[in-house]
Amino acid sequence: STSKGGRNWASLPQNMSVPPAPRVRLLIHAQDGCLPYLTPQLLDLLFSPSQGGGEIGSGDGEASDKLDNDEDWKWRRAHLLLGVAVKDTCIVPMFQESKMKSTAASKRKRDADSVSSADGKIGKPGEAVSKNDAANRKANVDDTKKPVGYTFLTPGKAEFICSEIREHAKSSWKEPPSASYAQIHLKIPSFVETIIAPSFSLDGPSERRSDNGVGTREKIIPQSTKNAMQIDTPHGWQKIQPEQYWRAVMSVTGPPSSSEEMNLAAGAVGLFDLVSLNRADSPSREKMLKRTNDWSSRIQSFRASQKQPCTGFWTPVHLSGWDLPLESLLARPNRRDSTPSIDRVAIVGWESITSTREHRRQCLRRLMGTLNSSPSKPKEYALLAVNDIESIVDAANEGVSIIGTDLLRRLSLSGLALCLDLTDISSSISSEQCYLDLKDRKFAEDASPIVESGGCKVTSSFSRAYIHHLIEAKEMLAQTLLFIHNLNQMLLLFRQMSHDSVQRDE
């Protein structure tokens, strides 16, 4: 499209070669362990070799031949990572047998539900119920029992869940015997690498006000303690200890397989204290960093004590500590060792720097410079959570190799389509230049595709007018198509940033 001042949107240099190993990769925040909006069929269409099915809605042989030679799925796979949060994939209920008090009322209730005669009939007085019906009634009561609390996944519980799934799907079971919980229960495709984290939430322990109008009450988000991190699960705030967290990580990944296909996990980020956006005072920051370092030390000690191989560890480092010395930033598994050892670093707390964009980038540069001064220089940096295009480009330009975001899902929910100018990626890029608001009525009769070039094979057959109509009709298909389009645009951006990184080194 040549809208937005006549610029050539989503154009990509034709002579650009994809680097063998991508320099910059996209980490998409999963929803309950799944890529948002993408069914297994859509995942295959985007990230697997074409089977000659042609473009969606076309059905002609020429399109089929074109897709048979399409190798876009290769670079899409290479640039994609899935972020799995323990807070919504590893939370499991706890049940306890109810014990009725010995009161007159409970005794009468038990008498009413007990065997009323010796002829094999069970039920209330005057009601004949067979033994099978009574057994079914008891089973239904057990199945609907309310949990007394929630805890986190353990390897034993994960193995039990996987065995139950295998048992109920004997006839249609296709996964190999060595498949992990991530594949069997979460249904993560074997070609998608994952990074596990306790949470991708940008929220910290602060006071919030609800949107109920006048007379609202403030909600206090609980703070972490010395021994446990507070994470916001679908069942409320729960505490998780470092050893408990790593057991959950081991439950999801299972022992790493020698097979490349089964090596799903690209690592797991350690526990980190949530950043308080309302309290940036120094004592609070020092306490937060100390807790994060203590948790990392405990996790690394626990990992070392395990007999089976464990997935890689990403050391969490807070961006808010950009002006601190190296010893304050990193955990020391061995307290006697004055030189912390680091391999991979996950930077958290991007939103805790609330000043200008340039200041935030300088903080990132200072932090990475301090970490690079370590004798064991980090091999890889990840930025766990950012939610704007400017931050993504800035992080890539500073040398961050994995950038996590939930931006694509948010844009799709808002009816916004990414339209990126990939010929001019610079620090001057602005979010205002990157979006088309397809909710706008001016697109109601626009028959052109979302972008004229650089579109994916799934969404290129649909016009802006059609997607505008879906948004107006509140059809979920609008969000699905927008997410696929935005994902393709973002992957093109990461492909270009990888190419630019290689050129800068040359």
PDB file of N, CA and C in Angstrom, residues 4-77:
ATOM      1  N   LYS A   4      -0.364   6.528   3.917  1.00  0.00           N
ATOM      2  CA  LYS A   4       0.541   7.096   4.913  1.00  0.00           C
ATOM      3  C   LYS A   4       1.651   7.909   4.243  1.00  0.00           C
ATOM      4  N   GLY A   5       1.252   8.886   3.430  1.00  0.00           N
ATOM      5  CA  GLY A   5       2.254   9.770   2.855  1.00  0.00           C
ATOM      6  C   GLY A   5       3.000   9.182   1.681  1.00  0.00           C
ATOM      7  N   GLY A   6       2.440   8.173   1.018  1.00  0.00           N
ATOM      8  CA  GLY A   6       3.043   7.636  -0.179  1.00  0.00           C
ATOM      9  C   GLY A   6       4.211   6.705   0.059  1.00  0.00           C
ATOM     10  N   ARG A   7       4.454   6.270   1.314  1.00  0.00           N
ATOM     11  CA  ARG A   7       5.586   5.388   1.583  1.00  0.00           C
ATOM     12  C   ARG A   7       5.263   3.970   1.135  1.00  0.00           C
ATOM     13  N   ASN A   8       6.290   3.230   0.799  1.00  0.00           N
ATOM     14  CA  ASN A   8       6.129   1.858   0.317  1.00  0.00           C
ATOM     15  C   ASN A   8       6.117   0.908   1.507  1.00  0.00           C
ATOM     16  N   TRP A   9       4.933   0.524   1.961  1.00  0.00           N
ATOM     17  CA  TRP A   9       4.799  -0.267   3.165  1.00  0.00           C
ATOM     18  C   TRP A   9       5.033  -1.741   2.880  1.00  0.00           C
ATOM     19  N   ALA A  10       5.695  -2.380   3.863  1.00  0.00           N
ATOM     20  CA  ALA A  10       5.906  -3.844   3.848  1.00  0.00           C
ATOM     21  C   ALA A  10       6.713  -4.304   2.648  1.00  0.00           C
ATOM     22  N   SER A  11       7.518  -3.411   2.067  1.00  0.00           N
ATOM     23  CA  SER A  11       8.372  -3.834   0.964  1.00  0.00           C
ATOM     24  C   SER A  11       9.644  -4.435   1.520  1.00  0.00           C
ATOM     25  N   LEU A  12      10.151  -5.455   0.900  1.00  0.00           N
ATOM     26  CA  LEU A  12      11.328  -6.178   1.382  1.00  0.00           C
ATOM     27  C   LEU A  12      12.323  -6.319   0.244  1.00  0.00           C
ATOM     28  N   PRO A  13      13.587  -5.997   0.471  1.00  0.00           N
ATOM     29  CA  PRO A  13      14.576  -6.141  -0.602  1.00  0.00           C
ATOM     30  C   PRO A  13      14.601  -7.566  -1.143  1.00  0.00           C
ATOM     31  N   GLN A  14      14.509  -7.706  -2.452  1.00  0.00           N
ATOM     32  CA  GLN A  14      14.412  -9.030  -3.058  1.00  0.00           C
ATOM     33  C   GLN A  14      15.733  -9.791  -2.979  1.00  0.00           C
ATOM     34  N   ASN A  15      16.867  -9.081  -2.932  1.00  0.00           N
ATOM     35  CA  ASN A  15      18.156  -9.754  -2.934  1.00  0.00           C
ATOM     36  C   ASN A  15      18.669 -10.063  -1.528  1.00  0.00           C
ATOM     37  N   MET A  16      17.811  -9.910  -0.529  1.00  0.00           N
ATOM     38  CA  MET A  16      18.237 -10.142   0.838  1.00  0.00           C
ATOM     39  C   MET A  16      18.303 -11.631   1.128  1.00  0.00           C
ATOM     40  N   SER A  17      19.390 -12.092   1.681  1.00  0.00           N
ATOM     41  CA  SER A  17      19.531 -13.492   2.053  1.00  0.00           C
ATOM     42  C   SER A  17      19.314 -13.650   3.543  1.00  0.00           C
ATOM     43  N   VAL A  18      18.659 -14.732   3.941  1.00  0.00           N
ATOM     44  CA  VAL A  18      18.383 -14.979   5.342  1.00  0.00           C
ATOM     45  C   VAL A  18      19.630 -15.561   5.996  1.00  0.00           C
ATOM     46  N   PRO A  19      20.105 -15.000   7.108  1.00  0.00           N
ATOM     47  CA  PRO A  19      21.283 -15.555   7.770  1.00  0.00           C
ATOM     48  C   PRO A  19      21.007 -16.961   8.263  1.00  0.00           C
ATOM     49  N   PRO A  20      22.022 -17.821   8.258  1.00  0.00           N
ATOM     50  CA  PRO A  20      21.821 -19.212   8.682  1.00  0.00           C
ATOM     51  C   PRO A  20      21.225 -19.309  10.084  1.00  0.00           C
ATOM     52  N   ALA A  21      21.756 -18.549  11.027  1.00  0.00           N
ATOM     53  CA  ALA A  21      21.210 -18.510  12.382  1.00  0.00           C
ATOM     54  C   ALA A  21      20.703 -17.093  12.631  1.00  0.00           C
ATOM     55  N   PRO A  22      19.410 -16.905  12.832  1.00  0.00           N
ATOM     56  CA  PRO A  22      18.873 -15.545  12.989  1.00  0.00           C
ATOM     57  C   PRO A  22      19.528 -14.807  14.147  1.00  0.00           C
ATOM     58  N   ARG A  23      19.880 -13.566  13.909  1.00  0.00           N
ATOM     59  CA  ARG A  23      20.485 -12.754  14.959  1.00  0.00           C
ATOM     60  C   ARG A  23      19.437 -12.248  15.949  1.00  0.00           C
ATOM     61  N   VAL A  24      18.206 -12.051  15.477  1.00  0.00           N
ATOM     62  CA  VAL A  24      17.127 -11.535  16.322  1.00  0.00           C
ATOM     63  C   VAL A  24      15.914 -12.434  16.148  1.00  0.00           C
ATOM     64  N   ARG A  25      15.323 -12.866  17.268  1.00  0.00           N
ATOM     65  CA  ARG A  25      14.186 -13.782  17.213  1.00  0.00           C
ATOM     66  C   ARG A  25      13.021 -13.214  18.017  1.00  0.00           C
ATOM     67  N   LEU A  26      11.818 -13.543  17.559  1.00  0.00           N
ATOM     68  CA  LEU A  26      10.580 -13.063  18.170  1.00  0.00           C
ATOM     69  C   LEU A  26      10.079 -14.070  19.197  1.00  0.00           C
ATOM     70  N   LEU A  27       9.857 -13.610  20.417  1.00  0.00           N
ATOM     71  CA  LEU A  27       9.299 -14.437  21.484  1.00  0.00           C
ATOM     72  C   LEU A  27       7.857 -14.006  21.722  1.00  0.00           C
ATOM     73  N   ILE A  28       6.915 -14.818  21.261  1.00  0.00           N
ATOM     74  CA  ILE A  28       5.495 -14.486  21.413  1.00  0.00           C
ATOM     75  C   ILE A  28       4.991 -15.016  22.746  1.00  0.00           C
ATOM     76  N   HIS A  29       4.350 -14.159  23.508  1.00  0.00           N
ATOM     77  CA  HIS A  29       3.774 -14.597  24.775  1.00  0.00           C
ATOM     78  C   HIS A  29       2.568 -15.492  24.506  1.00  0.00           C
ATOM     79  N   ALA A  30       2.612 -16.697  25.034  1.00  0.00           N
ATOM     80  CA  ALA A  30       1.535 -17.654  24.806  1.00  0.00           C
ATOM     81  C   ALA A  30       0.373 -17.379  25.742  1.00  0.00           C
ATOM     82  N   GLN A  31      -0.803 -17.778  25.314  1.00  0.00           N
ATOM     83  CA  GLN A  31      -1.985 -17.761  26.154  1.00  0.00           C
ATOM     84  C   GLN A  31      -2.298 -19.197  26.551  1.00  0.00           C
ATOM     85  N   ASP A  32      -2.086 -19.529  27.825  1.00  0.00           N
ATOM     86  CA  ASP A  32      -2.277 -20.903  28.305  1.00  0.00           C
ATOM     87  C   ASP A  32      -1.441 -21.895  27.504  1.00  0.00           C
ATOM     88  N   GLY A  33      -0.249 -21.490  27.103  1.00  0.00           N
ATOM     89  CA  GLY A  33       0.638 -22.387  26.382  1.00  0.00           C
ATOM     90  C   GLY A  33       0.382 -22.462  24.889  1.00  0.00           C
ATOM     91  N   CYS A  34      -0.511 -21.630  24.350  1.00  0.00           N
ATOM     92  CA  CYS A  34      -0.877 -21.715  22.928  1.00  0.00           C
ATOM     93  C   CYS A  34      -0.576 -20.393  22.232  1.00  0.00           C
ATOM     94  N   LEU A  35      -0.251 -20.489  20.955  1.00  0.00           N
ATOM     95  CA  LEU A  35      -0.174 -19.290  20.133  1.00  0.00           C
ATOM     96  C   LEU A  35      -1.571 -18.727  19.962  1.00  0.00           C
ATOM     97  N   PRO A  36      -1.799 -17.462  20.238  1.00  0.00           N
ATOM     98  CA  PRO A  36      -3.149 -16.904  20.148  1.00  0.00           C
ATOM     99  C   PRO A  36      -3.764 -17.091  18.760  1.00  0.00           C
ATOM    100  N   TYR A  37      -5.014 -17.524  18.755  1.00  0.00           N
ATOM    101  CA  TYR A  37      -5.854 -17.588  17.549  1.00  0.00           C
ATOM    102  C   TYR A  37      -5.469 -18.665  16.530  1.00  0.00           C
ATOM    103  N   LEU A  38      -4.330 -19.317  16.685  1.00  0.00           N
ATOM    104  CA  LEU A  38      -3.859 -20.218  15.635  1.00  0.00           C
ATOM    105  C   LEU A  38      -4.229 -21.665  15.955  1.00  0.00           C
ATOM    106  N   THR A  39      -5.062 -22.249  15.112  1.00  0.00           N
ATOM    107  CA  THR A  39      -5.398 -23.663  15.225  1.00  0.00           C
ATOM    108  C   THR A  39      -4.238 -24.497  14.670  1.00  0.00           C
ATOM    109  N   PRO A  40      -4.207 -25.796  14.948  1.00  0.00           N
ATOM    110  CA  PRO A  40      -3.147 -26.632  14.366  1.00  0.00           C
ATOM    111  C   PRO A  40      -3.078 -26.546  12.847  1.00  0.00           C
ATOM    112  N   GLN A  41      -4.235 -26.429  12.194  1.00  0.00           N
ATOM    113  CA  GLN A  41      -4.241 -26.328  10.738  1.00  0.00           C
ATOM    114  C   GLN A  41      -3.579 -25.034  10.261  1.00  0.00           C
ATOM    115  N   LEU A  42      -3.861 -23.916  10.955  1.00  0.00           N
ATOM    116  CA  LEU A  42      -3.238 -22.655  10.571  1.00  0.00           C
ATOM    117  C   LEU A  42      -1.743 -22.665  10.875  1.00  0.00           C
ATOM    118  N   LEU A  43      -1.361 -23.312  11.968  1.00  0.00           N
ATOM    119  CA  LEU A  43       0.065 -23.433  12.276  1.00  0.00           C
ATOM    120  C   LEU A  43       0.797 -24.191  11.177  1.00  0.00           C
ATOM    121  N   ASP A  44       0.192 -25.284  10.705  1.00  0.00           N
ATOM    122  CA  ASP A  44       0.803 -26.046   9.620  1.00  0.00           C
ATOM    123  C   ASP A  44       0.912 -25.214   8.352  1.00  0.00           C
ATOM    124  N   LEU A  45      -0.117 -24.416   8.087  1.00  0.00           N
ATOM    125  CA  LEU A  45      -0.116 -23.607   6.869  1.00  0.00           C
ATOM    126  C   LEU A  45       0.984 -22.551   6.893  1.00  0.00           C
ATOM    127  N   LEU A  46       1.251 -21.993   8.075  1.00  0.00           N
ATOM    128  CA  LEU A  46       2.240 -20.925   8.182  1.00  0.00           C
ATOM    129  C   LEU A  46       3.667 -21.428   8.384  1.00  0.00           C
ATOM    130  N   PHE A  47       3.796 -22.563   9.084  1.00  0.00           N
ATOM    131  CA  PHE A  47       5.126 -22.970   9.526  1.00  0.00           C
ATOM    132  C   PHE A  47       5.523 -24.367   9.064  1.00  0.00           C
ATOM    133  N   SER A  48       4.812 -24.932   8.110  1.00  0.00           N
ATOM    134  CA  SER A  48       5.160 -26.248   7.582  1.00  0.00           C
ATOM    135  C   SER A  48       5.219 -26.196   6.070  1.00  0.00           C
ATOM    136  N   PRO A  49       5.941 -27.133   5.441  1.00  0.00           N
ATOM    137  CA  PRO A  49       5.984 -27.155   3.973  1.00  0.00           C
ATOM    138  C   PRO A  49       4.594 -27.288   3.385  1.00  0.00           C
ATOM    139  N   SER A  50       4.354 -26.594   2.280  1.00  0.00           N
ATOM    140  CA  SER A  50       3.041 -26.631   1.637  1.00  0.00           C
ATOM    141  C   SER A  50       2.752 -28.014   1.081  1.00  0.00           C
ATOM    142  N   GLN A  51       1.481 -28.382   1.136  1.00  0.00           N
ATOM    143  CA  GLN A  51       1.057 -29.679   0.643  1.00  0.00           C
ATOM    144  C   GLN A  51       0.317 -29.574  -0.684  1.00  0.00           C
ATOM    145  N   GLY A  52       0.485 -28.430  -1.352  1.00  0.00           N
ATOM    146  CA  GLY A  52      -0.178 -28.275  -2.648  1.00  0.00           C
ATOM    147  C   GLY A  52      -1.624 -27.887  -2.533  1.00  0.00           C
ATOM    148  N   GLY A  53      -1.998 -27.232  -1.409  1.00  0.00           N
ATOM    149  CA  GLY A  53      -3.390 -26.885  -1.215  1.00  0.00           C
ATOM    150  C   GLY A  53      -3.786 -25.566  -1.821  1.00  0.00           C
ATOM    151  N   GLY A  54      -2.802 -24.786  -2.274  1.00  0.00           N
ATOM    152  CA  GLY A  54      -3.125 -23.491  -2.853  1.00  0.00           C
ATOM    153  C   GLY A  54      -3.438 -22.467  -1.792  1.00  0.00           C
ATOM    154  N   GLU A  55      -3.599 -21.208  -2.213  1.00  0.00           N
ATOM    155  CA  GLU A  55      -3.933 -20.156  -1.286  1.00  0.00           C
ATOM    156  C   GLU A  55      -5.367 -20.318  -0.818  1.00  0.00           C
ATOM    157  N   ILE A  56      -5.633 -19.797   0.365  1.00  0.00           N
ATOM    158  CA  ILE A  56      -6.985 -19.891   0.906  1.00  0.00           C
ATOM    159  C   ILE A  56      -7.943 -19.148  -0.018  1.00  0.00           C
ATOM    160  N   GLY A  57      -8.997 -19.817  -0.376  1.00  0.00           N
ATOM    161  CA  GLY A  57     -10.012 -19.198  -1.209  1.00  0.00           C
ATOM    162  C   GLY A  57      -9.726 -19.253  -2.689  1.00  0.00           C
ATOM    163  N   SER A  58      -8.584 -19.824  -3.106  1.00  0.00           N
ATOM    164  CA  SER A  58      -8.261 -19.831  -4.536  1.00  0.00           C
ATOM    165  C   SER A  58      -8.617 -21.162  -5.165  1.00  0.00           C
ATOM    166  N   GLY A  59      -7.918 -22.227  -4.741  1.00  0.00           N
ATOM    167  CA  GLY A  59      -8.215 -23.561  -5.251  1.00  0.00           C
ATOM    168  C   GLY A  59      -7.719 -23.813  -6.654  1.00  0.00           C
ATOM    169  N   ASP A  60      -6.899 -22.934  -7.232  1.00  0.00           N
ATOM    170  CA  ASP A  60      -6.438 -23.180  -8.592  1.00  0.00           C
ATOM    171  C   ASP A  60      -5.082 -23.860  -8.576  1.00  0.00           C
ATOM    172  N   GLY A  61      -4.764 -24.536  -9.661  1.00  0.00           N
ATOM    173  CA  GLY A  61      -3.532 -25.301  -9.732  1.00  0.00           C
ATOM    174  C   GLY A  61      -2.297 -24.432  -9.732  1.00  0.00           C
ATOM    175  N   GLU A  62      -2.395 -23.231 -10.343  1.00  0.00           N
ATOM    176  CA  GLU A  62      -1.231 -22.360 -10.397  1.00  0.00           C
ATOM    177  C   GLU A  62      -0.802 -21.945  -8.995  1.00  0.00           C
ATOM    178  N   ALA A  63      -1.783 -21.625  -8.147  1.00  0.00           N
ATOM    179  CA  ALA A  63      -1.464 -21.258  -6.765  1.00  0.00           C
ATOM    180  C   ALA A  63      -0.863 -22.435  -6.030  1.00  0.00           C
ATOM    181  N   SER A  64      -1.362 -23.634  -6.321  1.00  0.00           N
ATOM    182  CA  SER A  64      -0.823 -24.822  -5.669  1.00  0.00           C
ATOM    183  C   SER A  64       0.644 -25.014  -6.022  1.00  0.00           C
ATOM    184  N   ASP A  65       0.977 -24.865  -7.331  1.00  0.00           N
ATOM    185  CA  ASP A  65       2.368 -25.014  -7.738  1.00  0.00           C
ATOM    186  C   ASP A  65       3.241 -23.945  -7.088  1.00  0.00           C
ATOM    187  N   LYS A  66       2.682 -22.744  -6.947  1.00  0.00           N
ATOM    188  CA  LYS A  66       3.432 -21.660  -6.335  1.00  0.00           C
ATOM    189  C   LYS A  66       3.754 -21.975  -4.884  1.00  0.00           C
ATOM    190  N   LEU A  67       2.773 -22.521  -4.160  1.00  0.00           N
ATOM    191  CA  LEU A  67       2.985 -22.823  -2.751  1.00  0.00           C
ATOM    192  C   LEU A  67       3.894 -24.027  -2.567  1.00  0.00           C
ATOM    193  N   ASP A  68       3.910 -24.942  -3.524  1.00  0.00           N
ATOM    194  CA  ASP A  68       4.799 -26.097  -3.400  1.00  0.00           C
ATOM    195  C   ASP A  68       6.255 -25.659  -3.361  1.00  0.00           C
ATOM    196  N   ASN A  69       6.560 -24.539  -4.051  1.00  0.00           N
ATOM    197  CA  ASN A  69       7.930 -24.035  -4.075  1.00  0.00           C
ATOM    198  C   ASN A  69       8.183 -22.966  -3.023  1.00  0.00           C
ATOM    199  N   ASP A  70       7.174 -22.701  -2.204  1.00  0.00           N
ATOM    200  CA  ASP A  70       7.281 -21.659  -1.193  1.00  0.00           C
ATOM    201  C   ASP A  70       8.091 -22.182  -0.006  1.00  0.00           C
ATOM    202  N   GLU A  71       9.166 -21.440   0.352  1.00  0.00           N
ATOM    203  CA  GLU A  71       9.998 -21.841   1.484  1.00  0.00           C
ATOM    204  C   GLU A  71       9.964 -20.802   2.596  1.00  0.00           C
ATOM    205  N   ASP A  72       8.912 -19.969   2.609  1.00  0.00           N
ATOM    206  CA  ASP A  72       8.794 -18.966   3.657  1.00  0.00           C
ATOM    207  C   ASP A  72       8.706 -19.602   5.033  1.00  0.00           C
ATOM    208  N   TRP A  73       8.145 -20.805   5.105  1.00  0.00           N
ATOM    209  CA  TRP A  73       7.974 -21.453   6.405  1.00  0.00           C
ATOM    210  C   TRP A  73       9.312 -21.673   7.101  1.00  0.00           C
ATOM    211  N   LYS A  74      10.401 -21.798   6.330  1.00  0.00           N
ATOM    212  CA  LYS A  74      11.711 -22.054   6.939  1.00  0.00           C
ATOM    213  C   LYS A  74      12.188 -20.869   7.765  1.00  0.00           C
ATOM    214  N   TRP A  75      12.147 -19.671   7.190  1.00  0.00           N
ATOM    215  CA  TRP A  75      12.620 -18.520   7.953  1.00  0.00           C
ATOM    216  C   TRP A  75      11.607 -18.117   9.017  1.00  0.00           C
ATOM    217  N   ARG A  76      10.334 -18.412   8.799  1.00  0.00           N
ATOM    218  CA  ARG A  76       9.351 -18.128   9.857  1.00  0.00           C
ATOM    219  C   ARG A  76       9.648 -18.979  11.086  1.00  0.00           C
ATOM    220  N   ARG A  77       9.894 -20.266  10.859  1.00  0.00           N
ATOM    221  CA  ARG A  77      10.240 -21.145  11.985  1.00  0.00           C
ATOM    222  C   ARG A  77      11.502 -20.656  12.690  1.00  0.00           C
TER     223      ARG A  77
END
